[in-house]
Amino acid sequence: MAKPGFPRFDTLSLHAGQHPDPATGSRAVPVYQTTSYVFQDVDHAASLFNLERAGHIYSRISNPTTAVLEERIASLEGGVGAVCAASGQAALHLAIATILDAGHHIVSSGSIYGGSHNLFTHTLPRFGIETTFVDPRDPRAFRDAIRPETRLLFGETLGNPGLEILDIPAVADVAHEAGLPLLVDSTFATPYLFRPLEWGADLVTHSATKFLGGHGVAIGGVVVDGGTFDWEASGRFPTLTEPYAGYHGLDFVEEFGPQAYVMRARSEGLRDFGACMSPANAFHIIQGVETLPLRMARHVDNTRRVVAFLDEHEAVAWVGYPELPSHPDHELAKARFPKGCGAVFSFGIGGGREAGRKFIEAVGLFSHLANVGDAKSLVIHPATTTHQQMDADALEAAGISEDLIRLSVGLEDPQDLIDDLDRGLRASRR
Amino acid sequence: MELRVDGKRAFATTGGRTHQPGRRAVVLVHGAGMDRTVWVLQTRYFAHHGRNVLAVDLPGHGRSEGPSLASVGDMADWLSRLMDAADIETASVVGHSMGSLVALDLCARFPERVDAAALLSTAVPMPVGEGLLSAAKANDRDAIDMIVAWGHGRNAHLGGHKAPGLWMTGGAERLLEKADDDVLYTDLGACDGYRDGLEAASRVRCPVLLVLGREDRMTPPRAAQELADAIPSSRTVVLDACGHMPMIERPDRVLDVLGEVIRGGPGPA
Ligand SMILES: Cc1ncc(COP(=O)(O)O)c(C=O)c1O
């Protein structure tokens, strides 16, 4: 990124994937609110269906508005292409289903979003895919958990909610030595703070619902293909390296080379599972991405002020932000996250669960709800909500204690946020 | 399709169709440091429109065994032997950049084996700048960045891939990164060292289409003028909003214009 001769990050945030609409001159990305696209003639139709010509057929598979967002995120992450999905969870499912079959196995960080934990623990096993959870801070644990049937390593750039920093180069080495790809959920970081592909990850997913959209108005997800993984040399990914009867014997790696994965994800995964993003949601998320660099910088500024305030407060037992020397990943944070570790973090409230209840009910600017990455500040108690389905052992392994409160710091005036937190903390001790 | 040429593994994709006797053939040749996959849409289109297609990996590229060949003439000779191995007597030949020189040289050396040619992003001579050559010689990644930066038009730098969701410059970077050390340098040296292009052009017997990008900074349209004039029967198409990668930047237009020289239907017996 920022190489001479190439547009830079802030420019890409505004322009990548779009040229003024050729039909109308519209400068803004139009919402192509349509299900389908008229073919020029019978041969054109057949060629589109057979991937001999590129273009749109039906909005379950692709849509011009959504395609702008796909290219934009691919460009910001430094990938070869991207596929949007209906939600972050749909993106994760699509990323997995594109290359895993029944009988396969995943090695995942144990410190991940509760919904992803559910997918791995309770749902994928129904389809014959098992997951082993390991400590994200221990690359050797990833290696030790790999089995002959393992096909994927997974983690979050910054773990939800503890902000465990995945040592991506080290885990990528483990994956690549075993001939496996590393998939990273980078929702909390966004490409503004960290680009996993540049550090060795092969695939990236986002819940675009969060900071990418940034306004809390649209659910969405995206899978980015880094184009780096050598599916052919690995020899374990027949969906990409063997003829696919679903496309007249198309061999994706033979024909699409570095873009094999993203082509398969769309042409099978969106076509058949159908969890596509709507063009209206793509439009809303594009509005967010346009200001991603500005918003993330401000999210981080506000977070740093809130963290400093909480860290000094006597009602607070601990604060888990990697820029603090007390965080186990402080050194990694300094080396890899110079622009900050995002705007979601957790802290422990003195007095445990009951104090937490009083705190959440006393704050006003911080909205109590299940989301992060909104322009407005948010608060939640994960052990009873987002991570509720995890048992006590899994909660402990993920570092989610009873006193843990998660904040998502928004773009309000930081002093107003601090005043609000102070009010909540005082209430928690009454 | 895996073939053997000079006792070594040589690979060409057929666009998902096995060759059928009696069909005309199309051979597509990639440019420096790249491989067959740059032609994916054209390959699939012609394969599913009645042609026997070979999108080749030159030696040392893609799935073809190395080492890579040091001169355009050697590549053209190799291509004729690859056609032998695939049982192809005559073909329409499409080349991009370095591959356009290989196609040109094939036309001159074996006029009886080429029924039509299309030269994309071509220039004769095709000098390569000192900065790029020395970066490629050092296997310095800057060489890849230079090619990708100069090799795409202004539009392409902001995307707008015809294939939804693909990011053009990212795809080009990954493709070039896949090449082994020294391959890019050898290729660029072959382009730079190709001195007989205008003489070769005078010996071409088949119709030739030149496809050039108006915004091409590597082989700008004016650099192909002498070549066009030297070929007995040529036609030039200059594509707007297009840099050095027309088959990716303007895939539909490229298919349409290629269709004018590459006709379907049964070939000569
Ligand atoms: C890190 C992370 N990944 C994935 C998701 C799921 O995204 P979505 O709600 O868009 O399906 C979330 C949602 O909270 C998340 O925080």
XYZ file of C-alpha atoms and ligand atoms in Angstrom:
715
model
C 0.000 0.000 0.000
C 1.070 3.614 -0.621
C 3.373 2.543 -3.429
C 4.368 5.101 -6.026
C 2.099 5.000 -9.035
C -0.894 3.581 -7.149
C -3.827 5.430 -5.579
C -3.532 5.608 -1.823
C -5.828 4.386 0.943
C -7.982 7.492 1.421
C -8.452 7.807 -2.328
C -9.384 4.159 -2.694
C -11.895 4.508 0.151
C -13.748 7.041 -1.992
C -13.194 5.830 -5.524
C -12.186 2.177 -5.810
C -14.581 0.104 -7.854
C -16.535 3.020 -9.290
C -16.413 5.308 -12.271
C -19.155 7.889 -12.740
C -22.179 6.000 -13.983
C -21.816 5.650 -17.764
C -25.571 5.872 -18.328
C -26.390 8.959 -16.232
C -23.129 10.547 -15.113
C -24.159 10.000 -11.496
C -21.175 10.770 -9.272
C -22.516 8.842 -6.304
C -22.669 5.069 -6.656
C -26.224 4.438 -7.869
C -28.368 1.834 -6.136
C -29.005 -0.695 -8.871
C -32.221 -1.893 -7.289
C -32.854 -4.674 -9.751
C -32.961 -8.421 -9.652
C -31.781 -9.080 -13.181
C -30.079 -7.738 -16.287
C -31.237 -7.854 -19.889
C -29.040 -9.943 -22.159
C -27.911 -8.485 -25.480
C -28.800 -11.651 -27.347
C -28.963 -15.395 -26.873
C -25.245 -15.908 -27.336
C -24.427 -13.146 -24.835
C -26.706 -14.816 -22.304
C -25.100 -18.222 -22.776
C -21.608 -16.718 -22.581
C -22.379 -14.934 -19.310
C -23.766 -18.103 -17.760
C -20.680 -20.050 -18.800
C -18.114 -17.476 -17.555
C -16.954 -16.716 -21.091
C -17.997 -13.110 -20.772
C -18.022 -11.158 -17.554
C -21.049 -9.270 -16.342
C -24.192 -9.378 -14.270
C -26.910 -11.989 -14.655
C -28.973 -12.011 -11.500
C -28.497 -10.069 -8.260
C -28.127 -13.178 -6.124
C -24.811 -13.760 -7.899
C -23.695 -10.188 -8.505
C -25.033 -6.640 -8.622
C -23.334 -3.453 -9.879
C -23.767 -1.573 -6.582
C -22.548 -4.492 -4.517
C -19.653 -5.016 -6.929
C -18.399 -1.498 -6.151
C -18.243 -2.354 -2.463
C -16.538 -5.672 -3.254
C -13.794 -4.043 -5.285
C -13.428 -1.278 -2.740
C -12.827 -3.640 0.159
C -10.575 -5.856 -1.966
C -8.491 -2.798 -2.824
C -8.295 -1.563 0.763
C -7.230 -4.997 2.004
C -4.798 -5.520 -0.884
C -6.564 -8.619 -2.210
C -7.386 -9.893 -5.689
C -11.136 -9.737 -5.243
C -13.994 -9.951 -2.793
C -17.512 -11.274 -2.446
C -20.093 -9.536 -0.314
C -22.550 -11.557 1.726
C -25.750 -10.907 3.611
C -23.963 -10.589 6.974
C -20.632 -11.195 8.630
C -21.856 -14.666 9.543
C -22.872 -15.368 5.952
C -19.397 -14.245 4.865
C -17.750 -16.617 7.328
C -19.944 -19.482 6.188
C -19.214 -18.704 2.546
C -15.480 -18.527 3.210
C -15.571 -21.962 4.798
C -18.049 -23.675 2.480
C -16.013 -22.685 -0.577
C -13.181 -25.019 0.423
C -14.328 -27.375 3.193
C -16.383 -30.547 2.961
C -17.892 -32.949 5.456
C -15.084 -34.758 7.233
C -12.845 -31.707 7.331
C -11.538 -29.881 10.370
C -10.762 -26.299 11.410
C -8.277 -25.039 13.968
C -9.614 -21.807 15.398
C -8.604 -19.275 17.960
C -10.818 -19.689 21.027
C -11.126 -15.919 21.443
C -13.629 -15.024 18.787
C -17.062 -13.516 18.377
C -19.652 -15.671 20.173
C -21.690 -16.155 17.010
C -18.694 -17.564 15.173
C -17.982 -19.771 18.171
C -21.552 -21.086 17.898
C -21.166 -21.794 14.198
C -18.028 -23.838 14.853
C -19.213 -25.574 18.003
C -22.843 -26.359 17.366
C -23.720 -25.874 13.725
C -20.858 -26.911 11.446
C -20.598 -30.311 13.207
C -24.096 -31.071 11.864
C -22.516 -30.809 8.429
C -19.527 -32.960 9.375
C -17.034 -30.150 10.015
C -15.292 -30.188 13.401
C -13.322 -27.395 15.059
C -10.584 -27.423 17.668
C -10.172 -24.192 19.637
C -6.753 -23.037 20.727
C -5.156 -20.123 22.533
C -4.676 -17.348 19.959
C -1.468 -16.307 21.670
C 0.166 -19.689 21.091
C 1.074 -20.445 17.449
C 2.376 -23.850 18.534
C -1.075 -24.731 19.803
C -2.376 -24.160 16.271
C 0.310 -26.500 14.953
C -0.388 -29.193 17.538
C -4.105 -29.157 16.754
C -3.655 -29.729 13.019
C -4.880 -33.136 11.834
C -4.689 -34.839 8.444
C -8.225 -33.654 7.732
C -7.610 -30.029 8.767
C -8.267 -27.602 5.939
C -8.317 -24.167 7.565
C -6.830 -22.093 10.364
C -8.948 -19.247 11.698
C -8.644 -16.342 14.098
C -9.623 -12.729 14.608
C -7.085 -9.936 14.056
C -8.230 -8.495 17.369
C -10.219 -11.012 19.408
C -13.776 -10.161 20.430
C -13.940 -8.935 23.190
C -10.469 -9.328 24.762
C -8.444 -7.850 21.881
C -6.048 -10.784 21.867
C -3.733 -9.869 18.980
C -3.352 -12.778 16.608
C 0.311 -13.153 15.696
C -0.619 -13.463 12.045
C 2.868 -14.024 10.584
C 3.543 -16.808 13.083
C 0.169 -18.503 12.636
C 0.411 -18.079 8.857
C 3.769 -19.860 8.938
C 2.204 -22.730 10.850
C -0.627 -22.880 8.328
C 1.604 -22.693 5.279
C 4.027 -25.315 6.574
C 1.031 -27.624 6.778
C -0.191 -26.621 3.304
C -3.235 -24.839 4.745
C -4.655 -21.333 4.359
C -5.167 -18.867 7.194
C -8.519 -17.066 7.313
C -8.760 -13.970 9.504
C -11.864 -12.097 10.659
C -10.634 -8.519 10.681
C -13.878 -6.829 11.684
C -12.446 -4.996 14.706
C -9.360 -3.701 12.895
C -10.718 -2.704 9.483
C -8.093 -2.291 6.763
C -7.404 1.207 8.057
C -5.704 -0.149 11.182
C -4.300 -3.421 9.893
C -4.167 -5.402 6.666
C -3.878 -9.128 7.433
C -2.986 -10.107 3.860
C 0.207 -8.053 4.045
C 1.229 -10.086 7.097
C 0.636 -13.541 5.659
C -3.082 -14.273 5.984
C -4.646 -15.734 2.834
C -8.318 -14.871 3.271
C -10.071 -12.134 5.241
C -13.666 -11.776 6.348
C -15.451 -8.762 7.794
C -18.714 -8.072 9.393
C -19.362 -4.952 7.307
C -22.187 -4.275 9.741
C -19.576 -2.745 12.038
C -16.959 -0.078 11.292
C -17.033 -0.493 7.508
C -20.651 0.645 7.438
C -20.088 2.606 10.594
C -23.566 3.997 11.075
C -25.401 0.991 12.424
C -27.907 0.975 9.586
C -27.108 -2.119 7.510
C -26.094 -5.732 8.069
C -23.485 -7.100 5.702
C -20.333 -9.120 5.324
C -17.465 -9.600 2.916
C -14.897 -12.259 2.058
C -11.613 -11.038 0.576
C -9.334 -13.357 -1.364
C -5.655 -12.503 -0.973
C -4.780 -14.546 -4.044
C -1.629 -15.691 -2.267
C -2.412 -19.262 -1.314
C -1.084 -21.948 -3.645
C -4.080 -24.300 -3.818
C -2.369 -26.377 -6.474
C 0.815 -27.012 -4.469
C -1.224 -27.860 -1.372
C -3.202 -30.470 -3.273
C -5.958 -30.580 -0.647
C -8.573 -28.367 -2.190
C -10.393 -30.210 -4.952
C -13.134 -27.557 -5.176
C -10.471 -25.295 -6.663
C -8.156 -27.693 -8.456
C -10.421 -30.313 -9.984
C -13.043 -30.028 -12.705
C -16.368 -28.804 -11.297
C -19.363 -30.536 -12.815
C -21.479 -27.540 -11.732
C -19.734 -25.490 -14.462
C -19.090 -27.991 -17.263
C -15.839 -29.215 -15.804
C -14.379 -25.801 -14.984
C -11.092 -26.083 -13.087
C -10.861 -22.786 -11.187
C -7.120 -22.727 -10.546
C -6.286 -23.808 -14.075
C -8.391 -21.057 -15.579
C -8.539 -18.228 -13.048
C -5.111 -18.618 -11.422
C -4.735 -16.321 -8.396
C -8.436 -15.407 -8.491
C -9.652 -19.019 -8.317
C -10.991 -18.850 -4.773
C -13.043 -15.687 -5.137
C -14.476 -16.901 -8.441
C -15.561 -20.189 -6.881
C -16.997 -18.419 -3.829
C -19.259 -16.367 -6.045
C -20.114 -18.793 -8.775
C -20.905 -21.630 -6.411
C -21.419 -20.078 -2.970
C -23.640 -17.151 -3.894
C -25.324 -19.044 -6.688
C -26.272 -22.029 -4.536
C -26.407 -20.872 -0.903
C -27.696 -17.488 -1.965
C -26.757 -15.389 1.075
C -26.096 -12.285 -1.029
C -25.951 -8.679 0.134
C -28.794 -6.474 -1.045
C -27.836 -3.517 -3.254
C -29.455 -1.117 -0.779
C -27.263 -2.424 2.019
C -24.217 -2.258 -0.228
C -25.066 1.390 -0.904
C -25.327 2.188 2.809
C -22.066 0.432 3.575
C -20.323 2.236 0.702
C -21.318 5.573 2.306
C -19.526 4.367 5.415
C -16.408 3.155 3.661
C -16.011 6.548 1.998
C -15.163 8.061 5.392
C -13.527 4.996 6.940
C -10.090 6.609 7.413
C -11.567 9.717 9.049
C -13.908 7.801 11.285
C -11.395 5.187 12.396
C -8.867 7.840 13.351
C -11.519 9.573 15.458
C -12.801 6.275 16.923
C -9.266 5.535 18.073
C -8.679 9.058 19.468
C -11.847 8.831 21.505
C -11.010 5.312 22.634
C -7.594 6.368 23.866
C -9.172 9.109 25.964
C -11.802 6.782 27.375
C -9.209 4.106 28.121
C -7.021 6.622 29.953
C -9.991 7.749 32.010
C -11.083 4.231 32.972
C -7.550 3.131 33.710
C -7.345 5.787 36.444
C -10.813 5.229 37.846
C -11.059 3.596 41.253
C -14.295 1.759 40.404
C -12.556 -0.045 37.558
C -10.737 -3.297 38.297
C -8.877 -3.598 35.007
C -8.872 -2.262 31.439
C -8.072 -4.501 28.491
C -6.656 -2.339 25.728
C -3.443 -3.453 24.018
C -1.915 0.024 24.123
C -1.769 -0.304 27.926
C 1.412 -1.940 29.258
C -0.790 -4.252 31.347
C -2.261 -5.931 28.238
C -0.490 -9.201 27.365
C -0.130 -8.131 23.732
C 1.259 -4.685 24.433
C 4.523 -5.298 22.545
C 2.757 -6.717 19.482
C 0.390 -3.754 19.536
C 3.265 -1.295 19.508
C 4.922 -3.070 16.605
C 1.882 -3.736 14.437
C -0.893 -1.324 15.349
C 0.697 2.124 15.281
C -2.659 3.702 14.412
C -4.370 2.096 17.396
C -6.102 -1.121 18.356
C -9.600 -0.127 17.391
C -12.515 1.197 19.356
C -13.942 -1.912 20.968
C -12.463 -3.043 24.256
C -13.501 -4.312 27.628
C -12.925 -3.484 31.232
C -13.714 -5.102 34.567
C -15.986 -3.341 36.938
C -15.301 -3.531 40.664
C -18.200 -5.332 42.332
C -18.720 -7.851 39.504
C -21.961 -8.679 37.828
C -24.319 -6.652 40.015
C -22.171 -3.536 39.707
C -22.122 -4.135 35.975
C -25.910 -4.162 35.859
C -26.114 -0.837 37.681
C -23.446 0.643 35.411
C -25.163 -0.365 32.184
C -28.487 0.928 33.412
C -27.016 4.242 34.531
C -25.140 5.247 31.393
C -27.084 7.269 28.847
C -24.950 8.111 25.829
C -23.671 4.545 25.683
C -26.531 2.502 24.275
C -27.045 -0.951 25.692
C -27.297 -3.206 22.663
C -25.692 -6.075 20.777
C -23.476 -4.462 18.193
C -20.126 -2.757 17.828
C -18.623 -0.297 15.388
C -21.464 2.208 15.313
C -20.805 5.949 15.141
C -22.716 6.005 18.434
C -21.170 4.560 21.582
C -22.355 1.142 22.731
C -22.097 -1.033 25.814
C -22.842 -4.676 26.618
C -22.183 -7.460 29.140
C -20.954 -10.315 26.868
C -21.215 -13.189 29.366
C -25.003 -12.811 29.447
C -25.548 -11.749 25.834
C -23.258 -12.111 22.810
C -21.215 -14.933 24.311
C -24.050 -16.432 26.376
C -24.070 -19.826 24.622
C -20.461 -20.507 25.570
C -20.027 -22.716 28.646
C -17.954 -21.662 31.646
C -14.769 -23.290 30.333
C -15.069 -21.700 26.905
C -15.809 -18.331 28.505
C -12.752 -18.630 30.676
C -10.617 -19.737 27.736
C -11.866 -16.721 25.804
C -11.061 -14.457 28.748
C -14.664 -13.435 29.334
C -15.188 -12.946 33.050
C -18.396 -12.101 34.922
C -17.210 -8.553 35.587
C -16.325 -7.875 31.949
C -18.069 -4.999 30.220
C -17.492 -4.336 26.542
C -17.558 -0.835 25.115
C -17.663 0.272 21.510
C -16.495 3.867 21.546
C -18.267 6.120 19.085
C -17.692 9.531 17.602
C -19.371 11.708 20.235
C -17.383 14.397 22.017
C -14.976 12.383 24.172
C -15.618 14.504 27.239
C -19.323 13.734 27.052
C -18.463 10.028 26.852
C -16.206 10.310 29.864
C -18.874 12.175 31.838
C -21.378 9.468 30.958
C -19.033 6.666 32.027
C -18.252 8.500 35.234
C -21.969 8.719 36.011
C -22.304 4.986 35.373
C -19.324 4.086 37.503
C -20.570 6.157 40.401
C -23.958 4.476 40.141
C -22.283 1.062 40.120
C -20.963 1.619 43.621
C -24.258 2.632 45.163
C -3.755 -30.000 -21.367
C -0.357 -31.317 -20.438
C 2.039 -31.843 -23.340
C 5.695 -32.639 -23.756
C 7.936 -30.343 -25.751
C 11.665 -31.052 -26.011
C 11.176 -33.774 -23.398
C 9.767 -31.306 -20.857
C 6.340 -30.703 -19.387
C 4.465 -27.973 -21.226
C 1.012 -26.773 -20.242
C -1.802 -25.051 -22.056
C -5.394 -24.657 -20.995
C -8.113 -25.554 -23.457
C -10.893 -23.528 -21.836
C -12.589 -26.577 -20.371
C -13.142 -28.328 -23.735
C -11.225 -31.194 -25.271
C -10.032 -30.549 -28.784
C -12.101 -31.965 -31.595
C -10.795 -32.921 -34.990
C -11.591 -30.576 -37.852
C -11.934 -27.413 -35.799
C -9.819 -24.327 -36.302
C -7.306 -23.683 -33.565
C -6.524 -20.562 -31.556
C -3.250 -20.207 -29.674
C -2.944 -17.467 -27.038
C 0.446 -16.316 -25.754
C 0.854 -14.306 -22.536
C 3.279 -11.471 -21.818
C 6.378 -11.087 -19.638
C 6.199 -12.728 -16.220
C 2.569 -13.777 -16.672
C 0.821 -16.988 -17.656
C -2.194 -18.495 -19.452
C -4.702 -17.202 -16.899
C -4.627 -13.632 -18.296
C -6.741 -15.000 -21.164
C -9.387 -16.746 -19.111
C -12.414 -15.118 -20.706
C -11.090 -15.258 -24.266
C -10.001 -18.863 -23.751
C -13.370 -19.955 -22.495
C -15.255 -17.980 -25.128
C -13.452 -19.407 -28.136
C -13.383 -22.918 -26.652
C -17.164 -22.783 -26.338
C -17.567 -21.213 -29.758
C -16.244 -23.950 -31.956
C -12.501 -23.510 -31.684
C -9.729 -25.722 -30.367
C -7.985 -23.389 -27.923
C -4.530 -23.488 -26.402
C -3.714 -20.722 -23.915
C -0.105 -21.623 -23.337
C 2.273 -21.286 -20.430
C 5.621 -20.426 -22.001
C 8.547 -22.418 -20.559
C 9.233 -21.434 -16.955
C 5.777 -19.839 -16.592
C 2.619 -21.202 -14.985
C 2.711 -24.983 -15.160
C 5.318 -25.321 -17.925
C 8.728 -26.556 -16.911
C 11.605 -24.086 -17.114
C 14.016 -22.664 -17.740
C 12.423 -19.724 -19.471
C 13.665 -18.961 -22.981
C 16.007 -16.068 -23.589
C 14.842 -14.833 -26.969
C 11.618 -14.185 -28.826
C 12.861 -16.400 -31.657
C 13.391 -19.311 -29.276
C 9.878 -18.805 -27.920
C 8.392 -18.800 -31.427
C 10.252 -21.993 -32.303
C 9.101 -23.580 -29.057
C 5.526 -22.556 -29.832
C 5.702 -24.316 -33.199
C 6.884 -27.477 -31.448
C 4.073 -27.118 -28.912
C 1.611 -26.946 -31.811
C 3.205 -30.144 -33.192
C 2.788 -31.825 -29.811
C -0.878 -30.806 -29.730
C -1.426 -31.959 -33.321
C -2.225 -28.476 -34.507
C -1.162 -27.768 -38.063
C -2.347 -24.179 -38.394
C -3.813 -21.763 -35.897
C -4.869 -18.192 -35.306
C -2.337 -16.750 -32.899
C -3.071 -14.102 -30.292
C -0.239 -12.574 -28.288
C -0.014 -9.951 -25.574
C 3.024 -7.695 -25.141
C 6.031 -10.067 -25.190
C 3.599 -12.687 -26.466
C 2.712 -10.385 -29.370
C 6.348 -10.492 -30.458
C 6.295 -14.287 -30.204
C 3.147 -14.346 -32.345
C 4.732 -11.988 -34.873
C 7.870 -14.081 -35.073
C 5.839 -17.264 -35.466
C 4.004 -15.662 -38.405
C 7.334 -14.786 -40.021
C 9.073 -18.104 -39.378
C 6.165 -20.396 -40.174
C 3.808 -18.429 -42.416
C 2.027 -21.620 -43.455
C 1.059 -22.386 -39.858
C -0.726 -19.141 -38.963
C -4.046 -18.211 -40.573
C -4.543 -14.970 -38.626
C -2.848 -13.086 -35.838
C -3.830 -10.558 -33.212
C -1.127 -8.545 -31.483
C -2.299 -6.897 -28.265
C -0.308 -4.103 -26.591
C 2.492 -4.457 -29.054
C 5.413 -2.317 -30.184
C 8.455 -2.857 -32.373
C 11.034 -2.349 -31.092
C 9.963 -2.987 -27.477
C 12.718 -1.370 -25.431
C 12.558 -1.879 -21.664
C 13.644 0.945 -19.377
C 16.881 0.602 -17.457
C 15.174 1.026 -14.074
C 12.749 -1.802 -14.727
C 15.418 -4.079 -16.167
C 17.756 -3.632 -13.239
C 14.954 -4.126 -10.689
C 13.932 -7.310 -12.514
C 17.537 -8.472 -12.638
C 17.792 -8.091 -8.871
C 14.456 -9.916 -8.477
C 13.383 -6.799 -6.656
C 9.662 -6.532 -6.018
C 9.720 -2.981 -7.315
C 9.849 -4.493 -10.792
C 6.402 -5.985 -10.247
C 5.042 -2.721 -8.872
C 6.385 -0.799 -11.848
C 4.792 -3.172 -14.329
C 1.466 -3.128 -12.547
C 1.508 0.646 -12.038
C 2.463 1.478 -15.635
C 0.643 -1.494 -17.087
C -2.844 -0.336 -16.161
C -4.758 2.660 -17.443
C -6.043 5.342 -15.096
C -9.468 3.743 -14.971
C -8.091 0.348 -14.100
C -6.223 1.803 -11.134
C -9.603 2.548 -9.612
C -11.059 -0.768 -10.667
C -14.316 -1.372 -12.429
C -13.497 -4.957 -13.396
C -16.040 -6.428 -15.757
C -16.031 -9.584 -13.654
C -17.875 -8.490 -10.510
C -15.748 -8.198 -7.400
C -12.329 -8.705 -8.975
C -9.647 -6.132 -8.225
C -7.529 -5.682 -11.338
C -4.211 -4.412 -10.059
C -4.290 -6.864 -7.126
C -4.783 -9.758 -9.523
C -1.867 -8.608 -11.689
C 0.439 -8.292 -8.682
C -0.310 -11.805 -7.475
C 0.147 -13.246 -10.942
C 3.571 -11.636 -11.356
C 4.600 -12.675 -7.838
C 4.019 -16.306 -8.780
C 6.824 -16.330 -11.329
C 10.125 -17.870 -10.230
C 13.189 -15.710 -9.757
C 14.810 -14.458 -12.969
C 11.801 -15.273 -15.160
C 10.707 -11.656 -15.430
C 14.244 -10.486 -16.146
C 14.721 -13.095 -18.864
C 11.396 -12.100 -20.433
C 12.103 -8.382 -20.347
C 15.531 -9.056 -21.820
C 13.865 -10.980 -24.640
C 11.545 -8.030 -25.376
C 14.381 -5.531 -25.208
C 16.628 -7.684 -27.378
C 14.141 -8.397 -30.162
C 15.675 -6.497 -33.050
C 14.220 -8.186 -36.129
C 10.604 -7.211 -35.663
C 10.176 -4.981 -38.697
C 11.943 -7.460 -40.938
C 9.770 -10.234 -39.529
C 6.698 -8.089 -40.142
C 7.475 -7.870 -43.841
C 7.359 -11.661 -44.069
C 3.914 -12.057 -42.496
C 1.385 -13.551 -44.919
C -1.784 -13.657 -42.822
C -4.109 -10.827 -41.791
C -3.010 -9.172 -38.558
C -5.030 -7.176 -36.052
C -3.269 -4.807 -33.683
C -5.158 -4.035 -30.474
C -3.729 -1.106 -28.543
C -4.713 0.785 -25.413
C -4.934 4.558 -25.757
C -3.585 4.996 -22.221
C -0.912 2.326 -22.503
C 2.283 3.696 -20.962
C 4.386 0.612 -21.744
C 3.599 0.191 -25.429
C 1.806 3.401 -26.399
C -0.106 3.271 -29.697
C 2.449 5.374 -31.556
C 5.140 2.765 -30.784
C 3.216 0.252 -32.914
C 2.859 2.484 -35.959
C 5.980 1.305 -37.766
C 5.047 -2.296 -37.131
C 1.548 -1.787 -38.489
C 2.999 -0.184 -41.601
C 5.489 -3.015 -42.115
C 2.893 -5.796 -42.023
C 1.426 -6.360 -45.500
C -2.131 -6.775 -44.257
C -2.883 -5.180 -40.891
C -5.654 -3.340 -39.147
C -5.277 -1.373 -35.918
C -7.878 -0.889 -33.205
C -7.129 1.577 -30.419
C -9.253 1.089 -27.307
C -10.241 4.068 -25.182
C -9.916 3.976 -21.400
C -7.454 1.157 -21.689
C -3.853 0.643 -20.667
C -1.487 -2.237 -21.335
C -3.876 -5.027 -20.245
C -6.765 -4.828 -22.759
C -7.887 -8.445 -22.351
C -8.570 -7.623 -18.699
C -9.348 -3.896 -18.852
C -11.696 -4.157 -21.880
C -12.538 -7.871 -22.163
C -15.757 -7.479 -24.144
C -14.271 -5.141 -26.725
C -11.287 -7.432 -27.060
C -13.554 -10.426 -27.673
C -15.531 -8.472 -30.230
C -12.497 -7.335 -32.196
C -10.786 -10.713 -31.945
C -13.937 -12.231 -33.354
C -13.297 -10.260 -36.537
C -10.063 -12.123 -37.245
C -10.718 -15.388 -35.469
C -13.666 -16.937 -37.206
C -15.343 -20.122 -36.027
C -16.441 -23.037 -38.113
C -14.558 -25.898 -39.671
C -10.957 -25.315 -40.636
C -9.049 -26.278 -43.719
C -8.729 -30.053 -44.020
C -15.756 -10.055 15.080
C -17.088 -10.325 14.505
N -17.202 -11.161 13.460
C -18.392 -11.439 12.902
C -19.555 -10.897 13.387
C -20.855 -11.272 12.741
O -21.262 -10.278 11.872
P -22.812 -10.057 11.444
O -23.538 -9.651 12.665
O -22.704 -8.999 10.397
O -23.305 -11.353 10.896
C -19.501 -10.019 14.466
C -20.761 -9.421 14.988
O -20.826 -8.974 16.092
C -18.244 -9.725 15.045
O -18.134 -8.889 16.084
